[in-house]
Coordinates of C-alpha atoms and ligand atoms in Angstrom, one line a residue:
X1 CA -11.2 15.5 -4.0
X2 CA -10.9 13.2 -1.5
X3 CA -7.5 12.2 0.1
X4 CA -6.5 9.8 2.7
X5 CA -4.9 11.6 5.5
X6 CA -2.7 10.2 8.2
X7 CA -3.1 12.4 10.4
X8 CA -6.7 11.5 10.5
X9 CA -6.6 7.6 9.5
X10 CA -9.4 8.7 7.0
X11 CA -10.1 9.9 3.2
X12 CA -10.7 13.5 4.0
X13 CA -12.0 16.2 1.7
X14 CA -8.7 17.7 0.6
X15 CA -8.6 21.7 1.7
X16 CA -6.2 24.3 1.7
X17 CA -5.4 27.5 4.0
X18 CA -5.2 29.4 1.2
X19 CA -8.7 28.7 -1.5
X20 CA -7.0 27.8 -4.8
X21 CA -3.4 27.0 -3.6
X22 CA -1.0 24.4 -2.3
X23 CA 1.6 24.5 -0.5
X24 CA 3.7 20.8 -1.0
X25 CA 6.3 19.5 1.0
X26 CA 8.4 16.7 -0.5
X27 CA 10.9 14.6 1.8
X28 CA 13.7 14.6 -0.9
X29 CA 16.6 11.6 -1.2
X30 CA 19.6 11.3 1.1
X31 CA 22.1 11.3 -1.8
X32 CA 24.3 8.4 -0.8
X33 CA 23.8 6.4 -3.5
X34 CA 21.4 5.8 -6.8
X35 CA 17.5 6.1 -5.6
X36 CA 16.3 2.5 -5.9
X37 CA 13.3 1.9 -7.8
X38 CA 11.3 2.2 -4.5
X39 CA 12.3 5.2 -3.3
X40 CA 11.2 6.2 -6.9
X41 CA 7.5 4.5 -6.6
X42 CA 7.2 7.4 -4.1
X43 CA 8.3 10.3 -6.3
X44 CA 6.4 8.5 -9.1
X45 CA 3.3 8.8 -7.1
X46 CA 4.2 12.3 -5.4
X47 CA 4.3 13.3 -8.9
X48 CA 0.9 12.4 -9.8
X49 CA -0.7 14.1 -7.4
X50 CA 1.4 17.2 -7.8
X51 CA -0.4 17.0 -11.4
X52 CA -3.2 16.0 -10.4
X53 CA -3.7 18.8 -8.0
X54 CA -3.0 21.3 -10.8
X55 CA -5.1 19.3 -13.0
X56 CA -7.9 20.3 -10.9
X57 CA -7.0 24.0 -10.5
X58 CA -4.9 24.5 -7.9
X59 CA -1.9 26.9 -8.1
X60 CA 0.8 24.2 -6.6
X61 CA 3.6 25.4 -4.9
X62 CA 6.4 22.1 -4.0
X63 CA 9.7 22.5 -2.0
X64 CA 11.9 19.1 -1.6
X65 CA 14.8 18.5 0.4
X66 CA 18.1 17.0 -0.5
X67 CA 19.4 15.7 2.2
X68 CA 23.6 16.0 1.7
X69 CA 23.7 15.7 5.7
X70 CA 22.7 14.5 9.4
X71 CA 20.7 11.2 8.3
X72 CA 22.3 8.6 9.9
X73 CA 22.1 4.6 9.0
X74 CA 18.9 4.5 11.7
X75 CA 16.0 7.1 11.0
X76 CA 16.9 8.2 14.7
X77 CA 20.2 9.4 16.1
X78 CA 21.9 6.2 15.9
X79 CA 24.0 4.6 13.5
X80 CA 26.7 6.2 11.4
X81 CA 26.2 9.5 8.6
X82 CA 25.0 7.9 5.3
X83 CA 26.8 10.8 3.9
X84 CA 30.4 10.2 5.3
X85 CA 30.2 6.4 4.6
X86 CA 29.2 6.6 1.0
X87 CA 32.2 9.2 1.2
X88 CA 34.8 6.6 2.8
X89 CA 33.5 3.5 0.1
X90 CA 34.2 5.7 -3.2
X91 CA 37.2 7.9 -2.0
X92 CA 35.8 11.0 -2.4
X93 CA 34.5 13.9 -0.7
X94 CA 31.1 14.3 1.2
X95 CA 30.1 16.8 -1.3
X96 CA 31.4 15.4 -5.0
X97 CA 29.1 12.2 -3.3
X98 CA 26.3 14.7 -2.7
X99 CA 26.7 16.6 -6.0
X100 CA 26.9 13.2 -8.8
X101 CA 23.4 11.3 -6.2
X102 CA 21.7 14.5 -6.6
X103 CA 22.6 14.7 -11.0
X104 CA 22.2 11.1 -10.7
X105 CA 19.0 11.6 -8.7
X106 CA 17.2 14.5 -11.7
X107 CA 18.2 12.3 -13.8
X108 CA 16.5 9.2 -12.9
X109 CA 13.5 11.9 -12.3
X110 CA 13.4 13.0 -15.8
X111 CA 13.4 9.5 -17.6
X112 CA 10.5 8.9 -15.5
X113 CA 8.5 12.2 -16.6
X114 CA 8.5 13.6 -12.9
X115 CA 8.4 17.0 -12.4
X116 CA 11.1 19.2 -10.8
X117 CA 10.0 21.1 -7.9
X118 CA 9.8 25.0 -7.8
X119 CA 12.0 24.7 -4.6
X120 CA 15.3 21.9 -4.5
X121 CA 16.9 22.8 -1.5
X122 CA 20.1 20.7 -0.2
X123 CA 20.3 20.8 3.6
X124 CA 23.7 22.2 3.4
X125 CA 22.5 25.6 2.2
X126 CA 20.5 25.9 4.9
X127 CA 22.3 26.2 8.0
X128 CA 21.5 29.2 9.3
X129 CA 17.7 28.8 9.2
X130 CA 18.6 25.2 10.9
X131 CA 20.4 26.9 13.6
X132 CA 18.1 29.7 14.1
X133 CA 15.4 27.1 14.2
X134 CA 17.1 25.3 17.7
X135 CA 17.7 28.7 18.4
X136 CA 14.1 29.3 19.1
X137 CA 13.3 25.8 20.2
X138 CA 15.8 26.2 23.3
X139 CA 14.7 29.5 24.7
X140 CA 10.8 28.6 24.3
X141 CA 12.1 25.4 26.6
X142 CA 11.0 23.0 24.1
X143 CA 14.8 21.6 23.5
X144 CA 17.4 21.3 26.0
X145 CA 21.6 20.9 25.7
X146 CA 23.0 17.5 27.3
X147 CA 26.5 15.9 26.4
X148 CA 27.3 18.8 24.0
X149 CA 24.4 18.1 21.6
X150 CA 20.7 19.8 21.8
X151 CA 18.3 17.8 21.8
X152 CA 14.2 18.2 21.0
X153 CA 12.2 17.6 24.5
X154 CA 9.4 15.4 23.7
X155 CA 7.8 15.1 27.1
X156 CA 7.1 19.4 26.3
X157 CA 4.2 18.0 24.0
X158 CA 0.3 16.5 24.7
X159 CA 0.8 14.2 22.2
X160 CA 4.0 13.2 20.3
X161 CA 2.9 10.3 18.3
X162 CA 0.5 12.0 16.3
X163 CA 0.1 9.0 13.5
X164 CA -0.6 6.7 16.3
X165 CA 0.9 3.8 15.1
X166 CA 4.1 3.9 17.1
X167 CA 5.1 3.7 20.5
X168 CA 8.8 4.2 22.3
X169 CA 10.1 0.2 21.1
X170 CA 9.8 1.8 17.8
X171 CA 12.8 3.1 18.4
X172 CA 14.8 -0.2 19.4
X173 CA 15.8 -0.4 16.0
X174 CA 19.2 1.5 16.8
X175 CA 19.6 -0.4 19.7
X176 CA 19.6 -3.4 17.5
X177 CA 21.9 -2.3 15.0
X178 CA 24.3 -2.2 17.6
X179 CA 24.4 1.3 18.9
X180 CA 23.9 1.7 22.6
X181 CA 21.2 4.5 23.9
X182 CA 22.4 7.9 23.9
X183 CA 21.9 8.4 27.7
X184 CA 22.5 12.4 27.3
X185 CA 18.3 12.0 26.6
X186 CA 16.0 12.8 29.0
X187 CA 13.1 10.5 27.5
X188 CA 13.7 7.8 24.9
X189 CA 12.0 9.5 21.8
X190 CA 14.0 12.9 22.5
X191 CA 16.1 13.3 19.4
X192 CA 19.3 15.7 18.4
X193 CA 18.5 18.7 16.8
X194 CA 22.1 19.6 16.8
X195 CA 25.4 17.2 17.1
X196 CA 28.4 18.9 18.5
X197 CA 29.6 16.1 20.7
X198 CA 30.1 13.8 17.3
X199 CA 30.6 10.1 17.6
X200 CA 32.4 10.4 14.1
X201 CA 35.8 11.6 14.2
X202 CA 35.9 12.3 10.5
X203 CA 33.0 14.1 9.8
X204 CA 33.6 16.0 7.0
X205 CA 31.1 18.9 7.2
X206 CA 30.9 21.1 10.6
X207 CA 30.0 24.4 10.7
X208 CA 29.7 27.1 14.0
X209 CA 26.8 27.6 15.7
X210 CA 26.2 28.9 19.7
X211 CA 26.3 25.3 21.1
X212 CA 29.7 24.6 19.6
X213 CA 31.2 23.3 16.3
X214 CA 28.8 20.5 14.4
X215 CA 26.3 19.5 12.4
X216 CA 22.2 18.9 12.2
X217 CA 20.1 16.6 12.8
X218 CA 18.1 15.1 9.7
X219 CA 14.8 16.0 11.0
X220 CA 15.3 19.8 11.4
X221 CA 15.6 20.0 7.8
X222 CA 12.5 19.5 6.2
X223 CA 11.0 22.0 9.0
X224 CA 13.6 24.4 8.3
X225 CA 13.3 24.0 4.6
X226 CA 9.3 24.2 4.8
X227 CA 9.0 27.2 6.8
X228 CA 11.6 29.2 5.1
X229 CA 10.4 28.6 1.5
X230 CA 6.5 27.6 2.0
X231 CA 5.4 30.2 4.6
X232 CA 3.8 28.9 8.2
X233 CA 1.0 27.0 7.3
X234 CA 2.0 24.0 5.0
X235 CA -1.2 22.3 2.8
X236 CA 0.7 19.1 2.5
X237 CA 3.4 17.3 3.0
X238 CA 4.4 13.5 1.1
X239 CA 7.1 11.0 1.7
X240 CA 7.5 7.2 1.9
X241 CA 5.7 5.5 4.6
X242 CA 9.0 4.8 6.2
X243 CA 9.2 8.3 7.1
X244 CA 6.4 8.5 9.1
X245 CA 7.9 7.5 12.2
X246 CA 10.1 9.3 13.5
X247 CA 10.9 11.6 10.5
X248 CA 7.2 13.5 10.1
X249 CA 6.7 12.6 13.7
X250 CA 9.6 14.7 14.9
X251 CA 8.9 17.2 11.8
X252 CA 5.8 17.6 13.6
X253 CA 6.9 18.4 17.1
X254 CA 9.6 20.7 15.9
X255 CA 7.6 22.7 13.6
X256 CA 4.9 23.2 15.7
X257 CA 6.4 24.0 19.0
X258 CA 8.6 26.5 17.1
X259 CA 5.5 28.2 15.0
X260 CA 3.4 28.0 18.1
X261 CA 0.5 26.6 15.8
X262 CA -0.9 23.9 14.0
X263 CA 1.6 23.1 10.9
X264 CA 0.4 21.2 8.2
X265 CA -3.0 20.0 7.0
X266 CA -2.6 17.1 5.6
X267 CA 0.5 14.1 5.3
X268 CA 0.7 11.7 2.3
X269 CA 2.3 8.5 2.6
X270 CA 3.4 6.1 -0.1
X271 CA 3.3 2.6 0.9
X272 CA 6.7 0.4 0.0
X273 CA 7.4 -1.5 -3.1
X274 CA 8.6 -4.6 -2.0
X275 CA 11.0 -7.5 -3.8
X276 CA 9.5 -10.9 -2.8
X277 CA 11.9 -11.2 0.1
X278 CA 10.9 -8.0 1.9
X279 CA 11.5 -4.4 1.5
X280 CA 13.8 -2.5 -1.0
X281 CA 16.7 -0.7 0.5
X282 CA 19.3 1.3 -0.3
X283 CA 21.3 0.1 2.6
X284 CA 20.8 -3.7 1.7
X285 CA 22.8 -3.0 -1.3
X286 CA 20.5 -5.0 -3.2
X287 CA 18.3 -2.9 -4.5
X288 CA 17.1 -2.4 -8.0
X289 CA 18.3 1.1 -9.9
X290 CA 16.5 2.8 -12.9
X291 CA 20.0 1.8 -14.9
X292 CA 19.5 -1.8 -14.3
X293 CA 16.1 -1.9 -15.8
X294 CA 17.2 0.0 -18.8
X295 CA 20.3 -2.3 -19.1
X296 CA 17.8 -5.1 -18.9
X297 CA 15.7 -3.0 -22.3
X298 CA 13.0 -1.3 -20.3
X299 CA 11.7 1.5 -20.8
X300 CA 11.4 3.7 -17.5
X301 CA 7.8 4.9 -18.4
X302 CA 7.0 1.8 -18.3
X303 CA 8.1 1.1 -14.8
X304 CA 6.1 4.4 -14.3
X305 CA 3.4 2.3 -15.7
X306 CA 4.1 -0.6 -14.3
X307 CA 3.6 1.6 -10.4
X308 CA 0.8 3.4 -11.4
X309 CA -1.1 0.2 -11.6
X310 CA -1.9 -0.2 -8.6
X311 CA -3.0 2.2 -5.2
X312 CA -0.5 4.3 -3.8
X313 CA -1.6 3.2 -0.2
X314 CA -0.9 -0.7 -1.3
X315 CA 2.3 -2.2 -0.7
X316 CA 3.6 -3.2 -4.4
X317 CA 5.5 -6.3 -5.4
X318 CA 8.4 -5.7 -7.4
X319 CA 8.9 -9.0 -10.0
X320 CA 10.3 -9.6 -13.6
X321 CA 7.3 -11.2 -14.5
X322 CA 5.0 -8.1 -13.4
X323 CA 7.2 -5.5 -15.7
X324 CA 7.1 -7.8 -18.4
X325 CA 3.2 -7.9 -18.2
X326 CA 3.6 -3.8 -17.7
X327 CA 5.6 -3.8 -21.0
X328 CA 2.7 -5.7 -22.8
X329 CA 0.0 -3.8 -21.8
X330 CA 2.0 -0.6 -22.4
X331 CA 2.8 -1.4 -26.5
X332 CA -1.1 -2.6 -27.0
X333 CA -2.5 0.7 -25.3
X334 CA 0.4 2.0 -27.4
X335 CA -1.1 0.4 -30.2
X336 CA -4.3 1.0 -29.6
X337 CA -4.1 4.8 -29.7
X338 CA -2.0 4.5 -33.0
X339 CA -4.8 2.4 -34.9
X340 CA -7.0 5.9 -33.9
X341 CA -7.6 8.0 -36.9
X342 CA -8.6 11.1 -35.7
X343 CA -10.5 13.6 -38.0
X344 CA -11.6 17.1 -37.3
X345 CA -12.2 18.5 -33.6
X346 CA -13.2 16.6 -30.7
X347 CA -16.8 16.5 -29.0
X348 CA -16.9 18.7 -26.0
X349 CA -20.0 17.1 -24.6
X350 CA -18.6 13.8 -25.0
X351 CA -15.1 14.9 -24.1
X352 CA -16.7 15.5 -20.4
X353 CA -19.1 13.0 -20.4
X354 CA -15.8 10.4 -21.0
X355 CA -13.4 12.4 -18.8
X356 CA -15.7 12.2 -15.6
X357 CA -14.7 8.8 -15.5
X358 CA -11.3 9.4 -14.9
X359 CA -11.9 12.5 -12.6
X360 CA -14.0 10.3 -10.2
X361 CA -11.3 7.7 -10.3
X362 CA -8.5 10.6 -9.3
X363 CA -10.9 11.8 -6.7
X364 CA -11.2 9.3 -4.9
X365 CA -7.9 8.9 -3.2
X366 CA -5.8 9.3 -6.0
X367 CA -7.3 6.0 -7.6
X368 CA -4.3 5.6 -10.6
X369 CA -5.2 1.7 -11.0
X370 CA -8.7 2.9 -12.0
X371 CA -7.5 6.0 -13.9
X372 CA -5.5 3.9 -16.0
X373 CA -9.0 1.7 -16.5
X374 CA -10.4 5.3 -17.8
X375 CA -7.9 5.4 -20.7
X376 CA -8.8 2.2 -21.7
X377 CA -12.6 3.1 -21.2
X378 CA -11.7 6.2 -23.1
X379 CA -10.7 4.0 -26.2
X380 CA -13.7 2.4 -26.0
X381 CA -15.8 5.1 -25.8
X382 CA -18.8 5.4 -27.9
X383 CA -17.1 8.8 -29.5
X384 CA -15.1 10.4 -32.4
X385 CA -11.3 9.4 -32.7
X386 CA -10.4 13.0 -32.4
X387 CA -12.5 13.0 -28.8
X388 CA -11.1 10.1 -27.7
X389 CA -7.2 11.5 -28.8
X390 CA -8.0 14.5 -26.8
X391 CA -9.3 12.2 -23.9
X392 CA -5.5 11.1 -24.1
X393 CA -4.0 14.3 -23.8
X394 CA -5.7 15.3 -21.0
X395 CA -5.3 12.7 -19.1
X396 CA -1.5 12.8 -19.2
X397 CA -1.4 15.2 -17.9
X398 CA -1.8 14.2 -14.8
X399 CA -0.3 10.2 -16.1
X400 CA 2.8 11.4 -17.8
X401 CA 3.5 7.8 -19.9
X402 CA 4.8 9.4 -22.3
X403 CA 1.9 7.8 -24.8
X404 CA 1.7 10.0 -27.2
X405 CA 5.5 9.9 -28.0
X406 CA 5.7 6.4 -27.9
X407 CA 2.6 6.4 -30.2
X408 CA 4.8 8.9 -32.9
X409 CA 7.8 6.1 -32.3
X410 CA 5.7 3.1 -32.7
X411 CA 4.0 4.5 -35.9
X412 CA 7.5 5.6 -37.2
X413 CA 8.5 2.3 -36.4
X414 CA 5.6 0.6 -38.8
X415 CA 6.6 3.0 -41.4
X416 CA 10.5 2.0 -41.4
X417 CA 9.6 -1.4 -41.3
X418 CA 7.3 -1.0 -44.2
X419 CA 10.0 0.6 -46.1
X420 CA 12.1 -2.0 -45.2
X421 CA 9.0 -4.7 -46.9
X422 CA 8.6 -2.7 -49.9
X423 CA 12.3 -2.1 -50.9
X424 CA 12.8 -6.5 -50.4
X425 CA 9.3 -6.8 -52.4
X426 CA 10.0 -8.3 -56.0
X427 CA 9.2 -7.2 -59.5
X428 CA 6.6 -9.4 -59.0
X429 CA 4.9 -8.5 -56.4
X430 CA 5.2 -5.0 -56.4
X431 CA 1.4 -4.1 -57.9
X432 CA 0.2 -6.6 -55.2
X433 CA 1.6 -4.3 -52.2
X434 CA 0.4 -1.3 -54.2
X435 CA -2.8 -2.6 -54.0
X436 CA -2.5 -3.5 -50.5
X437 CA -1.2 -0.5 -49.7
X438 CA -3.9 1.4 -51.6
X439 CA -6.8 -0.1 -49.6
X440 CA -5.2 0.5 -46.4
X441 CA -5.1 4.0 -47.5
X442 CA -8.8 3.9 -48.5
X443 CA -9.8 2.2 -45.5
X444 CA -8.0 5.0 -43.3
X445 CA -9.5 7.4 -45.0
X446 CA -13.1 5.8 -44.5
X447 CA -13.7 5.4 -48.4
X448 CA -15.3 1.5 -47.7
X449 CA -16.4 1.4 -51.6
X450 CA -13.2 2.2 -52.8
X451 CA -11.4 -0.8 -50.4
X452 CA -13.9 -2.9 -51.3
X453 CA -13.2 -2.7 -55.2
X454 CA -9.8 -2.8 -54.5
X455 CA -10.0 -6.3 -52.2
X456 CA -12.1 -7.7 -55.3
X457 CA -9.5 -6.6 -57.7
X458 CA -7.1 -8.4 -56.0
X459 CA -9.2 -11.1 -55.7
X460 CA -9.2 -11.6 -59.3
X461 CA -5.7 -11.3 -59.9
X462 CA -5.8 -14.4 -57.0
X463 CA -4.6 -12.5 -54.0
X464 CA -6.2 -12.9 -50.8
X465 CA -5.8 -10.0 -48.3
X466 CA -6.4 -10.5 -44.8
X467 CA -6.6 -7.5 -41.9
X468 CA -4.4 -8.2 -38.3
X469 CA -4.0 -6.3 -35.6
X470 CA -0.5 -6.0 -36.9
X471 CA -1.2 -4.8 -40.4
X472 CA -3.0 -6.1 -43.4
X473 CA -1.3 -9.3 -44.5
X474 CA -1.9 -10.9 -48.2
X475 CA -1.4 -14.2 -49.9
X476 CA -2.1 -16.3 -53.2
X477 CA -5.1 -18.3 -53.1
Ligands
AMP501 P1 15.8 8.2 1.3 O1 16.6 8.6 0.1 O2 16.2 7.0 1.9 O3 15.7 9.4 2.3 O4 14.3 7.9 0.8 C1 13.7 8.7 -0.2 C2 12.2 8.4 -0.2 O5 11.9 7.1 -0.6 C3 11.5 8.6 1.1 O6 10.3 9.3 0.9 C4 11.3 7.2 1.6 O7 10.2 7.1 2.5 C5 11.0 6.5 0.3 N1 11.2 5.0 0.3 C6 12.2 4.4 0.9 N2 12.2 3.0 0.7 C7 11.1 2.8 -0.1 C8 10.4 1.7 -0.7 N3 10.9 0.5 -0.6 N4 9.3 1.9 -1.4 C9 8.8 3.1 -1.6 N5 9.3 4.3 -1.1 C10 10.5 4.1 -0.3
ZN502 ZN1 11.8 15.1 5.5

């Protein structure tokens, strides 16, 4: 499979340490508030190639975060805790805020058929690996104490931006939002590995450590959380392209300089669904929830639809007009696999021959826009109904739509409503529908003789019967 890598700019034959397994590393929310429906584009996509690596025989092992403290309103050390200022808006505690984002959070995950990890790890049980993390990093004289907090030295390393794409004015973005330098660095892209000297009076959660009373920073998390539950040598490791810099970069120092090796082979990076006036945020306040697009009647597979449309490495614009056009393809591949009749077992030489379609598609850098061409190829397949059912199947696997249930809803739908037909169907009429009903039967059932007599039967009693996509339809000549 190949697998665009950041670290290497190109589409790289994806390999493990270990033949046959993965190690995955997921940056997990920062529960301040609902994800948005960007943040979840990234877990969407995450999630298909979680099953998608499984799909292809790897024995996947995923850890993600929860981060419940030390991310602060910039990516770097500046601003004030998301945590404690969700806290202060709804009157409650740092962790009853952590505990209903992260429900809230599973839940969101579950509409959308994404998988839980093996591993959910909330920063806040993971203190002492945190501190003995900073432990290490200060006596190997890769982090140094200033002002009360310790800080990561960056000037220890050959080559701290490793993704390439960032320099030092990257980091002007706390500067901007009003939050002078922190002059206790010794180079500008230093950052705080622990905060004892805090800037906020009222943080709630504190806990001891040798450098004094305080609290992590955001980045030593996901290396703590890696190392202690995925071993030294990580396979991969996903997030949005937000996180790139400084998040993974700093990830990256830290994890490195502490294991005294190379870290993690490969970094996956979900490009940002935007709203036509930018880029989704939490913090804008304007972001669009899972809730509000099932209060506005969608469905969220079909959001997970909707995102697996296009390439994970595109930016995606989020409109009304898009999800509507998501929700019409979705009910006619819906219906599409509902008009299948499938008989017996499926072909297993035409089962592969079909399914290398959508394997080349996945392979290539995780192509779900052309996967999703593959089902529809699939249904038009030279091949048995059963095959191409089985096709289906397989392939969510790795999709998760949820087709065939919303194939068993849509078909127990048509039978309610055809209930509803024949209980309003008059005295009259009754032998008609019978009739109708009869050839549909026979027409199902591949008996073309038998729906034939049974058109020119009606025909004589003066009924004409006409077949739509949305059922056979029948009036008096
Ligand atoms: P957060 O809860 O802010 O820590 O973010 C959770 C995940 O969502 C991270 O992997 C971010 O990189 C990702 N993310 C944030 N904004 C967007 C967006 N607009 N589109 C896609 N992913 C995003
Ligand atoms: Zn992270």
């Amino acid at each position: 499979m190949k697998l665009y890598n950041s670290l290497t700019r190109t589409k790289d034959e994806f390999q493990t340490h270990v033949p046959g397994k993965v190690s995955m590393y997921t940056c997990g929310p920062t529960v301040y508030h609902f994800a948005h429906i960007g943040n979840l584009r990234s877990y969407i996509m995450e999630d298909v190639l979680e099953k998608y690596l499984a799909y292809s025989g790897y024995d996947v092992t995923r850890t993600m975060n929860i981060t419940d403290v030390g991310h602060l309103t910039s990516d770097g050390d500046t601003g004030d805790d998301k945590m404690i200022k969700s806290a202060q808006r709804e009157h409650k505690s740092v962790m009853e805020i952590a505990r209903f984002y992260t429900d809230a959070f599973f839940s969101d995950c579950e509409k959308l058929n994404i998988k839980k990890p093996e591993y959910v790890v909330p920063a806040t049980d993971c203190i002492a690996d945190f501190i003995n993390m900073v432990a290490k990093l200060l006596e190997e004289g890769y982090a140094y104490e200033a002002g009360g907090n310790v800080y990561f030295d960056t000037s220890k390393l050959e080559n701290y931006y490793v993704f390439n794409k960032h320099d030092a004015d990257d980091l002007e973005e706390g500067v901007r939002e009003g939050v002078g330098v922190d002059s206790n660095k010794k180079t500008k892209t230093d950052f705080v590995l622990w905060f004892t000297k805090s800037k906020f009076e009222d943080q709630e959660l504190k806990w001891d450590s040798p450098w004094g009373y305080g609290y992590p920073g955001w980045h030593i998390e996901c290396s703590a959380i890696s190392v202690k539950t995925l071993g030294e040598y990580l396979d991969i490791h996903c997030g949005g392209i937000d996180n790139a810099f400084p998040h993974h970069t700093n990830e990256i120092a830290q994890s490195e300089a502490y294991l005294g090796h190379s870290w993690c082979k490969h970094w996956f990076h979900v490009l940002h669904l935007n709203t036509a006036n930018g880029k989704m945020s939490k913090s804008s306040g304007k972001a669009l929830t899972l809730s509000l697009l099932e209060e506005n009647g969608y469905d969220p597979l079909v959001y997970r639809f909707f995102c697996l449309q296009s390439h994970y490495r595109k930016n995606l614009v989020f409109s009304w007009e898009g999800l509507d056009n998501a929700v019409i393809a979705y009910n006619k591949l819906v219906a599409k696999i509902a008009s299948l009749n499938p008989v017996g077992e499926a072909d297993e030489n035409d089962f592969n021959a079909v399914k290398a379609g959508f394997v080349s598609a996945m392979d290539n850098d995780l192509n779900t826009s052309l996967a999703i061409t593959a089902v529809y190829d699939a249904l038009k397949a030279k091949v048995s109904d059963a095959t191409k059912i089985a096709l289906i199947k397989d392939y969510e696997k790795v999709l998760s739509l949820g087709l065939i249930n919303a194939v068993e809803k849509y078909r127990e739908n048509l039978k309610k409503q055809a209930e509803a037909e024949a209980a309003s169907v008059s005295d009259e009429d009754r032998p008609i529908v019978e009739l109708v009903n009869k050839r549909t039967e026979a027409k199902k059932a591949k008996n073309f003789a038998l729906a034939d007599s049974i058109r020119d039967q009606l025909k004589d009693m003066g009924i004409v019967v006409e077949d739509t996509p949305q059922g056979p339809k029948w009036k008096r000549i």
